[in-house]
Coordinates of C-alpha atoms in Angstrom, one line a residue:
X1 CA 1.4 128.1 -130.5
X2 CA 3.0 130.8 -128.9
X3 CA 2.8 133.2 -131.8
X4 CA -0.7 132.4 -132.1
X5 CA -1.7 132.9 -128.7
X6 CA 0.1 136.5 -128.8
X7 CA -2.0 137.0 -131.5
X8 CA -5.2 136.4 -130.0
X9 CA -4.5 138.3 -126.7
X10 CA -3.6 141.4 -129.0
X11 CA -6.8 141.2 -130.9
X12 CA -8.7 141.4 -127.7
X13 CA -10.5 144.1 -126.9
X14 CA -8.8 146.6 -124.4
X15 CA -12.0 146.4 -122.0
X16 CA -11.5 142.6 -122.1
X17 CA -8.0 142.4 -121.8
X18 CA -8.2 144.3 -118.2
X19 CA -11.5 142.9 -117.2
X20 CA -11.2 142.8 -113.2
X21 CA -10.8 139.3 -111.6
X22 CA -11.5 140.6 -108.0
X23 CA -13.3 143.2 -106.0
X24 CA -10.2 145.0 -105.4
X25 CA -9.6 145.5 -109.2
X26 CA -13.0 147.0 -109.8
X27 CA -12.8 150.9 -109.6
X28 CA -15.2 153.7 -108.4
X29 CA -17.9 151.1 -106.9
X30 CA -16.5 150.8 -103.1
X31 CA -20.2 151.3 -101.8
X32 CA -21.0 147.7 -103.8
X33 CA -17.7 146.1 -103.4
X34 CA -16.9 146.6 -100.0
X35 CA -20.5 145.3 -98.6
X36 CA -20.3 142.1 -100.8
X37 CA -16.8 141.5 -99.5
X38 CA -18.1 141.9 -96.0
X39 CA -21.1 139.6 -96.9
X40 CA -18.5 136.8 -97.9
X41 CA -16.4 137.2 -95.0
X42 CA -19.5 137.0 -92.8
X43 CA -20.5 133.8 -94.5
X44 CA -24.0 135.9 -94.9
X45 CA -24.5 135.5 -98.7
X46 CA -27.9 135.8 -99.9
X47 CA -29.4 133.4 -102.7
X48 CA -30.3 136.3 -105.2
X49 CA -28.7 139.8 -106.1
X50 CA -30.0 142.5 -108.4
X51 CA -27.2 144.7 -109.8
X52 CA -28.5 147.8 -111.6
X53 CA -26.6 150.9 -113.0
X54 CA -25.6 152.4 -115.9
X55 CA -24.0 150.7 -119.0
X56 CA -20.0 149.8 -118.8
X57 CA -19.6 150.3 -114.9
X58 CA -18.9 147.0 -113.8
X59 CA -22.2 145.0 -113.3
X60 CA -21.7 141.8 -115.1
X61 CA -17.8 141.9 -114.2
X62 CA -18.8 142.1 -110.6
X63 CA -21.6 139.1 -111.1
X64 CA -18.8 136.9 -112.6
X65 CA -16.4 138.1 -109.6
X66 CA -18.7 137.1 -106.8
X67 CA -19.5 133.9 -108.9
X68 CA -15.7 133.3 -108.5
X69 CA -15.5 133.9 -104.6
X70 CA -18.6 131.7 -104.4
X71 CA -17.1 128.7 -106.0
X72 CA -13.5 129.3 -105.1
X73 CA -12.2 126.1 -103.1
X74 CA -10.8 128.5 -100.3
X75 CA -14.3 130.1 -100.4
X76 CA -16.6 131.4 -100.2
X77 CA -13.9 134.1 -99.6
X78 CA -13.9 137.8 -100.8
X79 CA -10.2 137.0 -102.5
X80 CA -10.3 134.2 -104.8
X81 CA -7.1 132.3 -104.8
X82 CA -6.7 132.2 -108.7
X83 CA -5.2 128.7 -108.4
X84 CA -8.0 125.9 -107.9
X85 CA -9.7 124.8 -110.9
X86 CA -12.9 127.0 -110.5
X87 CA -10.7 130.3 -110.5
X88 CA -9.0 129.3 -113.8
X89 CA -12.0 128.5 -115.5
X90 CA -13.6 131.8 -114.3
X91 CA -10.6 133.9 -115.1
X92 CA -10.0 136.5 -117.4
X93 CA -9.0 134.5 -120.5
X94 CA -10.6 131.1 -118.9
X95 CA -12.8 128.9 -120.6
X96 CA -15.6 129.4 -118.3
X97 CA -17.5 126.9 -115.8
X98 CA -20.1 124.7 -116.2
X99 CA -21.6 125.6 -113.1
X100 CA -21.7 129.4 -113.9
X101 CA -24.5 129.9 -116.8
X102 CA -24.7 133.3 -118.1
X103 CA -28.2 134.1 -119.8
X104 CA -28.7 137.2 -122.1
X105 CA -32.4 138.0 -121.3
X106 CA -32.5 140.3 -124.2
X107 CA -32.7 137.2 -126.7
X108 CA -33.8 134.4 -124.1
X109 CA -36.7 136.4 -122.1
X110 CA -39.7 134.5 -122.7
X111 CA -41.9 132.4 -120.9
X112 CA -40.4 129.1 -122.4
X113 CA -37.1 130.3 -121.8
X114 CA -37.9 130.7 -118.1
X115 CA -39.4 127.3 -117.7
X116 CA -36.4 125.7 -119.1
X117 CA -34.3 127.4 -116.9
X118 CA -36.7 126.5 -113.7
X119 CA -36.0 122.7 -114.9
X120 CA -32.5 122.8 -115.1
X121 CA -32.0 125.0 -111.8
X122 CA -32.9 121.9 -109.5
X123 CA -30.0 119.6 -111.1
X124 CA -27.0 120.1 -108.7
X125 CA -23.6 121.4 -109.6
X126 CA -21.4 119.4 -111.9
X127 CA -18.1 120.0 -110.1
X128 CA -18.5 123.2 -107.8
X129 CA -20.0 124.4 -104.6
X130 CA -22.9 126.5 -106.0
X131 CA -24.9 126.5 -109.3
X132 CA -25.3 130.3 -110.1
X133 CA -27.5 131.7 -113.1
X134 CA -26.1 135.2 -114.1
X135 CA -29.1 136.7 -116.3
X136 CA -27.6 139.8 -118.0
X137 CA -30.4 142.3 -119.5
X138 CA -32.9 141.3 -116.8
X139 CA -35.4 144.3 -117.8
X140 CA -35.9 142.6 -121.0
X141 CA -37.5 139.2 -119.6
X142 CA -41.0 139.5 -120.0
X143 CA -43.7 139.7 -117.2
X144 CA -44.9 135.9 -118.0
X145 CA -41.0 134.8 -117.6
X146 CA -40.6 136.5 -114.2
X147 CA -43.7 135.0 -112.9
X148 CA -42.5 131.4 -114.3
X149 CA -39.1 132.0 -112.2
X150 CA -40.8 133.6 -109.2
X151 CA -41.2 130.7 -107.2
X152 CA -37.6 129.2 -107.9
X153 CA -36.2 132.6 -107.1
X154 CA -38.1 132.8 -103.9
X155 CA -37.4 129.5 -102.5
X156 CA -34.5 128.1 -104.2
X157 CA -32.5 124.9 -103.4
X158 CA -29.3 125.2 -101.2
X159 CA -27.0 125.0 -104.2
X160 CA -28.5 127.6 -106.2
X161 CA -27.7 131.3 -106.7
X162 CA -29.3 133.9 -109.1
X163 CA -27.7 137.2 -110.2
X164 CA -29.7 139.7 -112.0
X165 CA -27.9 142.6 -113.8
X166 CA -29.8 145.4 -115.7
X167 CA -29.7 148.9 -116.6
X168 CA -33.2 149.6 -115.8
X169 CA -34.2 148.2 -112.5
X170 CA -37.9 150.0 -112.3
X171 CA -38.6 147.2 -115.0
X172 CA -37.9 144.2 -113.0
X173 CA -41.2 143.2 -111.4
X174 CA -41.7 144.2 -107.8
X175 CA -42.0 140.4 -106.7
X176 CA -38.8 139.3 -108.2
X177 CA -37.0 142.5 -106.6
X178 CA -38.2 142.2 -103.1
X179 CA -36.6 138.8 -103.2
X180 CA -33.2 140.2 -103.9
X181 CA -30.5 142.2 -102.4
X182 CA -30.3 145.3 -104.5
X183 CA -27.0 146.8 -105.2
X184 CA -27.0 150.1 -107.3
X185 CA -24.0 150.9 -109.3
X186 CA -23.2 154.1 -110.3
X187 CA -20.7 156.3 -113.0
X188 CA -17.2 156.5 -112.4
X189 CA -15.8 159.8 -111.3
X190 CA -13.7 161.6 -113.8
X191 CA -10.5 161.8 -111.6
X192 CA -10.8 157.9 -111.0
X193 CA -11.3 157.2 -114.4
X194 CA -8.3 159.5 -115.6
X195 CA -6.1 157.5 -113.2
X196 CA -7.1 154.2 -114.5
X197 CA -6.9 155.1 -117.9
X198 CA -3.1 156.4 -117.5
X199 CA -2.5 153.0 -115.6
X200 CA -3.5 151.2 -118.6
X201 CA -1.6 153.2 -121.3
X202 CA 1.6 152.7 -119.0
X203 CA 1.1 149.1 -119.3
X204 CA 0.4 149.3 -123.1
X205 CA 3.8 151.0 -123.5
X206 CA 2.1 153.5 -125.8
X207 CA 3.3 157.6 -125.1
X208 CA -0.4 159.4 -124.6
X209 CA -0.4 163.1 -124.3
X210 CA -1.8 164.1 -121.1
X211 CA -4.4 166.4 -122.6
X212 CA -5.9 163.2 -124.4
X213 CA -6.9 161.5 -121.3
X214 CA -9.8 164.4 -120.4
X215 CA -11.2 163.9 -123.8
X216 CA -11.5 160.4 -123.4
X217 CA -13.1 160.3 -119.9
X218 CA -15.5 162.9 -121.5
X219 CA -16.2 160.6 -124.3
X220 CA -16.8 157.7 -122.0
X221 CA -19.2 159.9 -119.8
X222 CA -18.1 157.8 -116.5
X223 CA -18.6 154.3 -118.2
X224 CA -15.4 152.4 -117.8
X225 CA -16.0 150.2 -120.8
X226 CA -16.7 153.2 -123.2
X227 CA -13.7 155.1 -122.0
X228 CA -11.7 151.9 -122.6
X229 CA -13.3 151.4 -126.0
X230 CA -12.3 155.1 -127.1
X231 CA -8.9 154.8 -125.7
X232 CA -8.6 151.3 -127.5
X233 CA -9.4 153.1 -131.2
X234 CA -6.7 155.7 -130.1
X235 CA -3.9 153.3 -129.2
X236 CA -4.7 151.4 -132.4
X237 CA -4.3 154.3 -134.4
X238 CA -1.0 155.7 -132.5
X239 CA 2.1 156.5 -134.3
X240 CA 5.8 156.5 -133.5
X241 CA 5.1 159.6 -131.3
X242 CA 2.0 158.1 -129.9
X243 CA -1.3 159.3 -129.3
X244 CA -1.3 163.1 -129.9
X245 CA -3.8 165.8 -128.8
X246 CA -4.5 167.2 -132.4
X247 CA -4.9 163.1 -133.4
X248 CA -7.7 162.8 -130.6
X249 CA -9.6 166.0 -131.1
X250 CA -9.8 165.4 -134.9
X251 CA -10.8 161.4 -134.2
X252 CA -13.1 162.2 -131.5
X253 CA -14.6 165.4 -132.9
X254 CA -14.1 167.6 -130.3
X255 CA -13.0 171.4 -130.9
X256 CA -9.2 172.3 -130.7
X257 CA -8.4 174.1 -127.3
X258 CA -6.9 177.1 -129.2
X259 CA -10.4 177.7 -131.1
X260 CA -12.0 177.8 -127.9
X261 CA -9.2 180.1 -126.2
X262 CA -9.4 182.3 -129.3
X263 CA -13.2 182.7 -129.2
X264 CA -13.5 183.0 -125.1
X265 CA -10.9 186.1 -125.3
X266 CA -12.6 187.9 -128.3
X267 CA -15.7 187.8 -126.3
X268 CA -13.7 189.2 -123.2
X269 CA -12.3 191.9 -125.1
X270 CA -15.5 192.4 -127.4
X271 CA -13.2 191.8 -130.4
X272 CA -15.9 190.9 -132.9
X273 CA -13.3 190.4 -135.8
X274 CA -11.8 187.8 -134.0
X275 CA -14.7 186.0 -133.0
X276 CA -16.1 185.7 -136.6
X277 CA -12.7 184.8 -137.7
X278 CA -12.6 181.5 -135.3
X279 CA -16.3 180.8 -136.8
X280 CA -14.6 180.9 -140.4
X281 CA -11.9 178.7 -139.2
X282 CA -14.4 175.9 -137.6
X283 CA -16.4 175.8 -140.8
X284 CA -13.5 176.0 -142.9
X285 CA -11.7 173.1 -141.0
X286 CA -14.9 171.0 -141.2
X287 CA -15.8 170.8 -137.5
X288 CA -19.5 170.4 -136.8
X289 CA -21.1 174.1 -135.5
X290 CA -22.9 172.2 -132.7
X291 CA -20.4 170.3 -131.4
X292 CA -18.3 173.6 -131.3
X293 CA -21.2 175.4 -129.5
X294 CA -21.3 172.3 -127.0
X295 CA -17.7 172.6 -126.3
X296 CA -17.8 176.2 -126.0
X297 CA -20.5 175.7 -123.3
X298 CA -18.3 173.4 -121.4
X299 CA -15.6 175.8 -121.5
X300 CA -17.9 178.8 -120.2
X301 CA -19.1 176.4 -117.5
X302 CA -15.6 175.9 -116.5
X303 CA -15.0 179.7 -116.5
X304 CA -18.3 179.9 -114.3
X305 CA -17.0 177.4 -111.7
X306 CA -13.6 179.0 -111.4
X307 CA -15.2 182.7 -111.0
X308 CA -17.5 181.3 -108.3
X309 CA -15.0 178.9 -106.3
X310 CA -11.7 180.2 -106.6
X311 CA -10.4 176.6 -105.2
X312 CA -12.1 174.4 -107.7
X313 CA -9.3 172.8 -108.8
X314 CA -8.5 171.6 -105.4
X315 CA -12.1 170.2 -105.0
X316 CA -11.9 168.3 -108.3
X317 CA -14.6 170.3 -109.8
X318 CA -12.5 170.9 -113.0
X319 CA -10.1 168.1 -114.5
X320 CA -7.9 169.7 -116.8
X321 CA -4.2 169.7 -117.5
X322 CA -2.1 172.1 -115.7
X323 CA -1.3 174.8 -118.5
X324 CA -4.9 174.3 -119.6
X325 CA -6.4 175.7 -116.1
X326 CA -3.8 178.5 -116.0
X327 CA -5.0 179.6 -119.2
X328 CA -8.7 179.1 -117.9
X329 CA -8.1 181.3 -114.8
X330 CA -6.7 184.0 -116.6
X331 CA -9.8 184.0 -118.8
X332 CA -12.0 183.9 -115.7
X333 CA -10.0 186.9 -114.3
X334 CA -10.7 189.0 -117.7
X335 CA -14.3 188.3 -118.0
X336 CA -16.7 189.9 -115.3
X337 CA -19.0 187.9 -113.6
X338 CA -22.3 189.3 -115.0
X339 CA -21.1 189.1 -118.6
X340 CA -19.5 185.5 -117.8
X341 CA -22.9 184.5 -116.8
X342 CA -24.8 186.0 -119.5
X343 CA -22.4 184.4 -122.4
X344 CA -23.2 181.3 -120.7
X345 CA -26.7 181.4 -121.2
X346 CA -27.0 182.6 -124.6
X347 CA -24.6 179.8 -125.8
X348 CA -27.1 177.2 -123.8
X349 CA -30.1 178.7 -125.2
X350 CA -28.4 179.1 -128.5
X351 CA -27.3 175.3 -128.4
X352 CA -30.9 174.5 -128.0
X353 CA -32.1 176.5 -130.9
X354 CA -29.5 175.0 -133.0
X355 CA -30.9 171.3 -132.6
X356 CA -32.7 170.5 -136.2
X357 CA -31.7 174.0 -137.6
X358 CA -31.0 174.1 -141.3
X359 CA -28.3 176.6 -141.1
X360 CA -26.2 175.7 -137.8
X361 CA -23.4 178.6 -139.2
X362 CA -26.0 181.2 -139.3
X363 CA -26.9 180.3 -135.8
X364 CA -23.5 180.0 -134.4
X365 CA -22.8 183.6 -136.0
X366 CA -25.9 184.8 -134.3
X367 CA -24.8 183.4 -131.3
X368 CA -21.5 185.3 -131.3
X369 CA -23.5 188.4 -132.0
X370 CA -25.7 188.1 -128.9
X371 CA -22.7 187.5 -126.9
X372 CA -20.9 190.6 -128.7
X373 CA -23.6 193.2 -128.6
X374 CA -25.2 193.7 -125.0
X375 CA -26.2 196.9 -125.8
X376 CA -29.2 196.1 -128.5
X377 CA -31.0 194.1 -125.9
X378 CA -32.4 195.7 -122.7
X379 CA -33.0 192.9 -120.7
X380 CA -31.6 192.5 -117.1
X381 CA -28.8 190.3 -118.0
X382 CA -27.7 192.7 -120.8
X383 CA -27.8 195.9 -118.7
X384 CA -26.0 194.3 -115.8
X385 CA -23.1 193.0 -118.5
X386 CA -23.0 196.7 -119.5
X387 CA -22.5 197.8 -116.1
X388 CA -19.9 194.9 -115.6
X389 CA -17.8 196.0 -118.8
X390 CA -17.8 199.6 -117.6
X391 CA -16.9 198.9 -114.1
X392 CA -13.9 196.7 -115.4
X393 CA -13.0 199.6 -117.8
X394 CA -12.9 202.4 -115.2
X395 CA -9.8 203.6 -113.2
X396 CA -10.9 204.2 -109.6
X397 CA -7.6 204.1 -108.0
X398 CA -7.4 208.0 -108.6
X399 CA -10.7 209.0 -108.5
X400 CA -11.3 209.6 -112.4
X401 CA -12.7 207.5 -115.0
X402 CA -11.0 206.3 -117.9
X403 CA -12.2 204.7 -120.9
X404 CA -14.3 202.0 -120.5
X405 CA -14.4 198.4 -122.5
X406 CA -17.3 198.6 -125.3
X407 CA -17.1 202.4 -125.3
X408 CA -18.6 204.1 -128.6
X409 CA -16.8 207.1 -129.8
X410 CA -19.0 210.0 -130.2
X411 CA -19.3 212.7 -133.1
X412 CA -16.3 214.6 -131.8
X413 CA -14.0 211.6 -132.7
X414 CA -14.7 211.7 -136.2
X415 CA -13.7 215.3 -136.7
X416 CA -17.3 216.8 -135.9
X417 CA -18.1 219.2 -132.9
X418 CA -20.7 217.7 -130.5
X419 CA -22.9 220.1 -128.1
X420 CA -21.9 219.8 -124.7
X421 CA -24.6 218.2 -122.7
X422 CA -26.4 220.3 -120.0
X423 CA -24.5 221.2 -116.9
X424 CA -21.3 221.4 -119.1
X425 CA -19.9 224.6 -120.4
X426 CA -17.4 224.5 -123.6
X427 CA -13.9 225.5 -122.9
X428 CA -11.0 226.2 -125.2
X429 CA -10.2 223.4 -127.3
X430 CA -13.6 222.0 -127.6
X431 CA -13.5 219.9 -124.4
X432 CA -16.8 220.5 -122.2
X433 CA -15.8 221.4 -118.4
X434 CA -17.5 218.8 -116.3
X435 CA -18.8 220.7 -113.1
X436 CA -17.6 219.5 -109.6
X437 CA -20.8 217.7 -108.8
X438 CA -20.6 215.5 -112.0
X439 CA -17.3 214.4 -110.9
X440 CA -16.6 210.6 -110.0
X441 CA -17.2 210.3 -106.1
X442 CA -14.2 209.5 -104.0
X443 CA -13.7 205.5 -103.0
X444 CA -14.6 204.3 -106.4
X445 CA -16.9 201.3 -106.7
X446 CA -19.7 200.3 -108.9
X447 CA -21.5 203.6 -107.9
X448 CA -18.8 205.6 -109.1
X449 CA -18.9 204.0 -112.1
X450 CA -22.8 204.8 -112.4
X451 CA -22.4 208.5 -111.7
X452 CA -19.3 208.7 -114.2
X453 CA -21.6 207.3 -117.1
X454 CA -24.5 209.3 -116.1
X455 CA -22.5 212.3 -116.0
X456 CA -23.9 215.4 -115.0
X457 CA -27.6 214.4 -114.9
X458 CA -27.3 212.6 -111.9
X459 CA -24.8 215.2 -110.3
X460 CA -27.4 217.7 -110.6
X461 CA -30.2 215.6 -109.3
X462 CA -27.8 214.5 -106.3
X463 CA -27.2 218.6 -105.4
X464 CA -30.8 219.4 -105.9
X465 CA -32.0 216.6 -103.6
X466 CA -29.2 216.9 -101.0
X467 CA -28.7 214.2 -98.8
X468 CA -32.4 212.6 -99.5
X469 CA -33.3 208.9 -100.0
X470 CA -31.1 207.0 -102.5
X471 CA -32.8 206.6 -105.8
X472 CA -33.4 203.4 -108.0
X473 CA -29.8 203.6 -109.4
X474 CA -28.1 202.8 -105.9
X475 CA -29.5 199.3 -106.0
X476 CA -27.6 198.1 -109.2
X477 CA -29.6 199.4 -112.2
X478 CA -29.4 202.7 -113.5
X479 CA -32.6 204.7 -114.0
X480 CA -34.8 201.3 -113.2
X481 CA -38.1 201.8 -111.3
X482 CA -39.4 198.1 -110.3
X483 CA -37.3 196.3 -112.1
X484 CA -37.9 198.1 -115.6
X485 CA -35.8 200.7 -117.4
X486 CA -37.0 204.3 -117.0
X487 CA -38.2 206.1 -120.2
X488 CA -35.8 208.3 -121.7
X489 CA -36.6 212.0 -120.7
X490 CA -35.3 214.7 -123.3
X491 CA -32.9 217.3 -122.0
X492 CA -34.7 220.7 -121.5
X493 CA -33.4 223.3 -124.1
X494 CA -30.6 225.8 -123.4
X495 CA -31.7 229.0 -122.0
X496 CA -31.3 231.6 -125.0
X497 CA -29.4 234.8 -124.7
X498 CA -31.5 237.8 -123.7
X499 CA -31.5 240.9 -126.3
X500 CA -29.4 244.1 -125.0
X501 CA -32.6 246.1 -124.1
X502 CA -33.6 244.0 -121.5
X503 CA -29.8 243.7 -120.2
X504 CA -29.7 247.2 -119.9
X505 CA -33.2 247.4 -118.1
X506 CA -32.0 244.9 -115.6

């Protein structure tokens, strides 16, 4: 008999095995459990309640706990004794109570079911203080069914209590809603859910990699039941080493963190070969390109938050293991703010375009190309991204300009001689001489980078105009007027050398 009970308990789903038995065990719903416990202490219990909220957040469980509190021999009390017959019947693995009736409105929501309930409701409880009806999925009750219940819900006998649980409270007719105390449940915060899952894994005595818990929390999306179901699946397939990160990513379909690190670092360095190598690994590994792009967007979201809020980890805006946070902080430091924001926007747009696409790999490669080649686009985001690269690639400490990230070599880098631009005179060795006016101004900063990019053209303009009004490039976009790129202006031809006769005449 003992072995049989052991088998039965082990076959129970994890969320049933750890279902809360008191309000103190319910996590993430203090805004609901605290007022309910206070109402029980003050003996101000209403005759009808409406619990609403997302699936798996504790509505039906809280309804059972409330019924247990009301029918406890020591009650009504916020803390059931757990020893009386009513508490044992309504315990986690108890047989249930004849005076606490649970009805699934999805299959018993018609007017005939409501009339049958109304006729039975006036009979007193068999052995408890109250007769309690828990109507789950209450939004599935038809309008005729609600109207049939209206009178008994409005003026019930002393022994009768109603608890409605629903995920769509707006579908419960207003005449019923107005006669209940409405308690809205909400999704559980990731930090709270992660601590709870770690506690459950400790009770199960199965080692679980720390990096697995954020994946389970993400898969559960704030629902305790969904998260427990995912964790139950992972624990069921655990090996002697426990639940590893590789096992969780492959089973849940998430992208391995090393691939995300590689593609983000290739974007920051402008390394197209490394980025497309990651794409090959994603496809060859059998991963879904859409899932990869969704995971990449979440990683870029974390980097944007780290760049905008330096203490995001302390504020709980990002939930990840310590080593992952350190890598993300380093990646956010390498990326510029404008380039990081542009990459997140492009990936988000690409993810939208991938829905229903026939060739997701092609869409993924186009996303990488758009992020890596800002020079091919003339919009404001791309211009700011190019300036961001240049500013991060120029050394301002000594007042001189160094090679910028994303620099494209000119003809002289391939063995050819290039004509010097206007304002520069060729020197020995083929290197043009930059006039003093075209040097990077002291002090550094974005203006220095833009002056270095424009070279002598901006310097000549500045020397001719003196200390006049600043041009449009002083406001962040080089050569832009009214937020639009200025048209390209051809450089004037170099003056030809005068003939000897004219020189002698002069």
